[in-house]
PDB file of C-alpha atoms in Angstrom:
ATOM      1  CA  GLN F 274     147.422  72.395 -29.975  1.00  0.00           C
ATOM      2  CA  VAL F 275     147.775  68.857 -30.318  1.00  0.00           C
ATOM      3  CA  GLN F 276     146.875  66.747 -33.267  1.00  0.00           C
ATOM      4  CA  LEU F 277     145.957  62.509 -32.823  1.00  0.00           C
ATOM      5  CA  VAL F 278     146.308  59.936 -34.827  1.00  0.00           C
ATOM      6  CA  GLU F 279     144.586  56.734 -33.945  1.00  0.00           C
ATOM      7  CA  SER F 280     145.817  53.179 -35.308  1.00  0.00           C
ATOM      8  CA  GLY F 281     145.691  49.489 -34.617  1.00  0.00           C
ATOM      9  CA  GLY F 282     142.170  48.797 -35.388  1.00  0.00           C
ATOM     10  CA  GLY F 283     140.789  45.757 -37.450  1.00  0.00           C
ATOM     11  CA  LEU F 284     139.065  42.598 -37.623  1.00  0.00           C
ATOM     12  CA  VAL F 285     139.254  40.455 -34.945  1.00  0.00           C
ATOM     13  CA  GLN F 286     136.900  36.941 -33.470  1.00  0.00           C
ATOM     14  CA  ALA F 287     135.200  37.428 -30.419  1.00  0.00           C
ATOM     15  CA  GLY F 288     137.528  36.681 -27.391  1.00  0.00           C
ATOM     16  CA  ASP F 289     140.457  38.316 -29.547  1.00  0.00           C
ATOM     17  CA  SER F 290     142.362  41.271 -28.155  1.00  0.00           C
ATOM     18  CA  LEU F 291     143.705  44.254 -29.755  1.00  0.00           C
ATOM     19  CA  ARG F 292     145.926  47.158 -28.918  1.00  0.00           C
ATOM     20  CA  LEU F 293     144.707  50.597 -30.004  1.00  0.00           C
ATOM     21  CA  SER F 294     147.327  53.216 -30.303  1.00  0.00           C
ATOM     22  CA  CYS F 295     146.870  57.165 -30.331  1.00  0.00           C
ATOM     23  CA  ALA F 296     150.274  59.264 -31.439  1.00  0.00           C
ATOM     24  CA  ALA F 297     150.167  62.611 -30.457  1.00  0.00           C
ATOM     25  CA  SER F 298     151.919  65.746 -31.780  1.00  0.00           C
ATOM     26  CA  GLY F 299     153.626  68.416 -29.639  1.00  0.00           C
ATOM     27  CA  ARG F 300     156.197  68.725 -26.868  1.00  0.00           C
ATOM     28  CA  THR F 301     153.653  68.952 -23.933  1.00  0.00           C
ATOM     29  CA  PHE F 302     151.771  65.493 -24.043  1.00  0.00           C
ATOM     30  CA  SER F 303     152.265  64.617 -20.405  1.00  0.00           C
ATOM     31  CA  SER F 304     150.148  67.726 -19.809  1.00  0.00           C
ATOM     32  CA  TYR F 305     146.984  66.762 -21.032  1.00  0.00           C
ATOM     33  CA  VAL F 306     144.256  64.368 -19.962  1.00  0.00           C
ATOM     34  CA  MET F 307     143.809  61.642 -22.354  1.00  0.00           C
ATOM     35  CA  GLY F 308     140.892  59.398 -23.039  1.00  0.00           C
ATOM     36  CA  TRP F 309     139.477  57.208 -25.353  1.00  0.00           C
ATOM     37  CA  PHE F 310     135.740  57.057 -26.488  1.00  0.00           C
ATOM     38  CA  ARG F 311     134.258  54.829 -29.519  1.00  0.00           C
ATOM     39  CA  GLN F 312     130.767  55.170 -31.333  1.00  0.00           C
ATOM     40  CA  ALA F 313     128.856  52.555 -33.012  1.00  0.00           C
ATOM     41  CA  PRO F 314     126.608  53.310 -36.096  1.00  0.00           C
ATOM     42  CA  GLY F 315     123.381  54.832 -34.809  1.00  0.00           C
ATOM     43  CA  LEU F 316     124.760  55.148 -31.153  1.00  0.00           C
ATOM     44  CA  GLU F 317     126.285  58.491 -29.523  1.00  0.00           C
ATOM     45  CA  ARG F 318     129.621  58.721 -28.688  1.00  0.00           C
ATOM     46  CA  GLU F 319     130.685  57.161 -25.645  1.00  0.00           C
ATOM     47  CA  PHE F 320     133.158  57.210 -23.113  1.00  0.00           C
ATOM     48  CA  VAL F 321     135.779  53.996 -22.628  1.00  0.00           C
ATOM     49  CA  ALA F 322     138.470  55.000 -20.568  1.00  0.00           C
ATOM     50  CA  ALA F 323     140.645  58.145 -19.208  1.00  0.00           C
ATOM     51  CA  ILE F 324     144.302  58.429 -17.919  1.00  0.00           C
ATOM     52  CA  SER F 325     145.768  61.873 -16.521  1.00  0.00           C
ATOM     53  CA  GLY F 326     148.714  63.487 -17.616  1.00  0.00           C
ATOM     54  CA  LEU F 327     151.614  61.333 -15.899  1.00  0.00           C
ATOM     55  CA  GLY F 328     149.313  58.185 -15.650  1.00  0.00           C
ATOM     56  CA  GLY F 329     148.617  58.775 -12.053  1.00  0.00           C
ATOM     57  CA  TRP F 330     144.711  57.751 -12.301  1.00  0.00           C
ATOM     58  CA  THR F 331     142.951  56.184 -14.567  1.00  0.00           C
ATOM     59  CA  SER F 332     139.111  55.262 -15.239  1.00  0.00           C
ATOM     60  CA  HIS F 333     137.241  52.567 -17.300  1.00  0.00           C
ATOM     61  CA  ALA F 334     133.513  52.614 -18.203  1.00  0.00           C
ATOM     62  CA  ASP F 335     131.693  49.873 -16.224  1.00  0.00           C
ATOM     63  CA  SER F 336     131.317  47.762 -19.588  1.00  0.00           C
ATOM     64  CA  VAL F 337     134.919  47.361 -20.229  1.00  0.00           C
ATOM     65  CA  LYS F 338     136.238  47.276 -16.907  1.00  0.00           C
ATOM     66  CA  GLY F 339     138.592  44.261 -16.170  1.00  0.00           C
ATOM     67  CA  ARG F 340     138.992  43.928 -19.942  1.00  0.00           C
ATOM     68  CA  PHE F 341     140.881  47.027 -21.143  1.00  0.00           C
ATOM     69  CA  THR F 342     143.333  48.868 -20.140  1.00  0.00           C
ATOM     70  CA  ILE F 343     144.371  52.323 -20.839  1.00  0.00           C
ATOM     71  CA  SER F 344     147.934  53.660 -20.468  1.00  0.00           C
ATOM     72  CA  ARG F 345     150.271  56.250 -22.094  1.00  0.00           C
ATOM     73  CA  ASP F 346     153.927  56.405 -22.983  1.00  0.00           C
ATOM     74  CA  ASN F 347     154.958  60.046 -22.133  1.00  0.00           C
ATOM     75  CA  ALA F 348     158.235  59.563 -23.823  1.00  0.00           C
ATOM     76  CA  LYS F 349     156.705  58.562 -27.170  1.00  0.00           C
ATOM     77  CA  ASN F 350     153.795  60.768 -26.795  1.00  0.00           C
ATOM     78  CA  THR F 351     151.778  57.828 -27.387  1.00  0.00           C
ATOM     79  CA  LEU F 352     148.458  56.725 -25.633  1.00  0.00           C
ATOM     80  CA  PHE F 353     147.315  53.170 -25.602  1.00  0.00           C
ATOM     81  CA  LEU F 354     144.200  50.891 -25.224  1.00  0.00           C
ATOM     82  CA  GLN F 355     144.801  47.207 -24.430  1.00  0.00           C
ATOM     83  CA  MET F 356     141.648  45.625 -25.303  1.00  0.00           C
ATOM     84  CA  ASN F 357     141.125  42.269 -24.372  1.00  0.00           C
ATOM     85  CA  SER F 358     138.120  39.338 -24.597  1.00  0.00           C
ATOM     86  CA  LEU F 359     136.606  41.694 -27.158  1.00  0.00           C
ATOM     87  CA  LYS F 360     132.944  41.057 -27.578  1.00  0.00           C
ATOM     88  CA  PRO F 361     130.597  42.157 -30.684  1.00  0.00           C
ATOM     89  CA  ASP F 362     129.204  44.824 -28.380  1.00  0.00           C
ATOM     90  CA  ASP F 363     132.673  46.349 -28.572  1.00  0.00           C
ATOM     91  CA  ALA F 364     132.646  46.925 -32.273  1.00  0.00           C
ATOM     92  CA  ALA F 365     132.828  50.636 -32.923  1.00  0.00           C
ATOM     93  CA  VAL F 366     135.129  53.585 -34.343  1.00  0.00           C
ATOM     94  CA  TYR F 367     137.356  54.233 -31.536  1.00  0.00           C
ATOM     95  CA  TYR F 368     138.599  57.811 -31.020  1.00  0.00           C
ATOM     96  CA  CYS F 369     141.286  59.404 -28.642  1.00  0.00           C
ATOM     97  CA  ALA F 370     140.839  62.870 -27.270  1.00  0.00           C
ATOM     98  CA  ALA F 371     142.527  65.495 -25.337  1.00  0.00           C
ATOM     99  CA  ALA F 372     141.683  67.734 -22.605  1.00  0.00           C
ATOM    100  CA  SER F 373     143.508  70.779 -22.506  1.00  0.00           C
ATOM    101  CA  THR F 374     142.337  71.580 -19.308  1.00  0.00           C
ATOM    102  CA  ASP F 375     142.045  69.160 -16.548  1.00  0.00           C
ATOM    103  CA  PRO F 376     138.354  68.095 -16.629  1.00  0.00           C
ATOM    104  CA  LYS F 377     136.082  68.159 -14.107  1.00  0.00           C
ATOM    105  CA  TYR F 378     134.352  64.977 -15.644  1.00  0.00           C
ATOM    106  CA  PRO F 379     136.861  63.119 -17.667  1.00  0.00           C
ATOM    107  CA  MET F 380     133.793  60.920 -18.834  1.00  0.00           C
ATOM    108  CA  ARG F 381     131.905  63.746 -20.961  1.00  0.00           C
ATOM    109  CA  ARG F 382     132.823  64.380 -24.448  1.00  0.00           C
ATOM    110  CA  SER F 383     132.648  68.019 -24.006  1.00  0.00           C
ATOM    111  CA  GLU F 384     135.827  68.133 -21.718  1.00  0.00           C
ATOM    112  CA  TYR F 385     137.942  67.121 -24.574  1.00  0.00           C
ATOM    113  CA  ALA F 386     138.961  69.668 -27.304  1.00  0.00           C
ATOM    114  CA  TYR F 387     140.750  67.577 -29.453  1.00  0.00           C
ATOM    115  CA  TRP F 388     140.326  64.295 -31.306  1.00  0.00           C
ATOM    116  CA  GLY F 389     141.763  61.979 -33.282  1.00  0.00           C
ATOM    117  CA  GLN F 390     140.000  60.449 -37.009  1.00  0.00           C
ATOM    118  CA  GLY F 391     138.992  57.391 -35.523  1.00  0.00           C
ATOM    119  CA  THR F 392     140.020  53.575 -35.955  1.00  0.00           C
ATOM    120  CA  GLN F 393     137.667  51.021 -36.784  1.00  0.00           C
ATOM    121  CA  VAL F 394     137.150  47.872 -34.585  1.00  0.00           C
ATOM    122  CA  THR F 395     135.056  45.082 -35.688  1.00  0.00           C
ATOM    123  CA  VAL F 396     134.372  41.741 -33.738  1.00  0.00           C
ATOM    124  CA  SER F 397     132.683  39.045 -35.442  1.00  0.00           C
ATOM    125  CA  SER F 398     130.823  36.444 -33.336  1.00  0.00           C
TER     126      SER F 398
END
């Protein structure tokens, strides 16, 4: 089992950058595929990015490709999401998640067994 705690959200202006972090408990962090999802008011939680256990592959949603970058530091049990050129449409609660088995479809919420409590990102225009 793993516990996840996100941080780094806040209020920024359009065009600004933010770096989200997700601290994970446990000694087997590197064995988990990790993902970032986001949920805006009235909308479903959507995939943002995912990364394999050792960081060998990453996947980003088309809406954030070229602006957001997922990464991880397994020595520090921490997942990151670097967000550049933020837009008002990026405003949402951002969640990190861990998949207990290698997901066949890492963009699907159902593949992830563990979730953090979320961190709010607000982008003003």
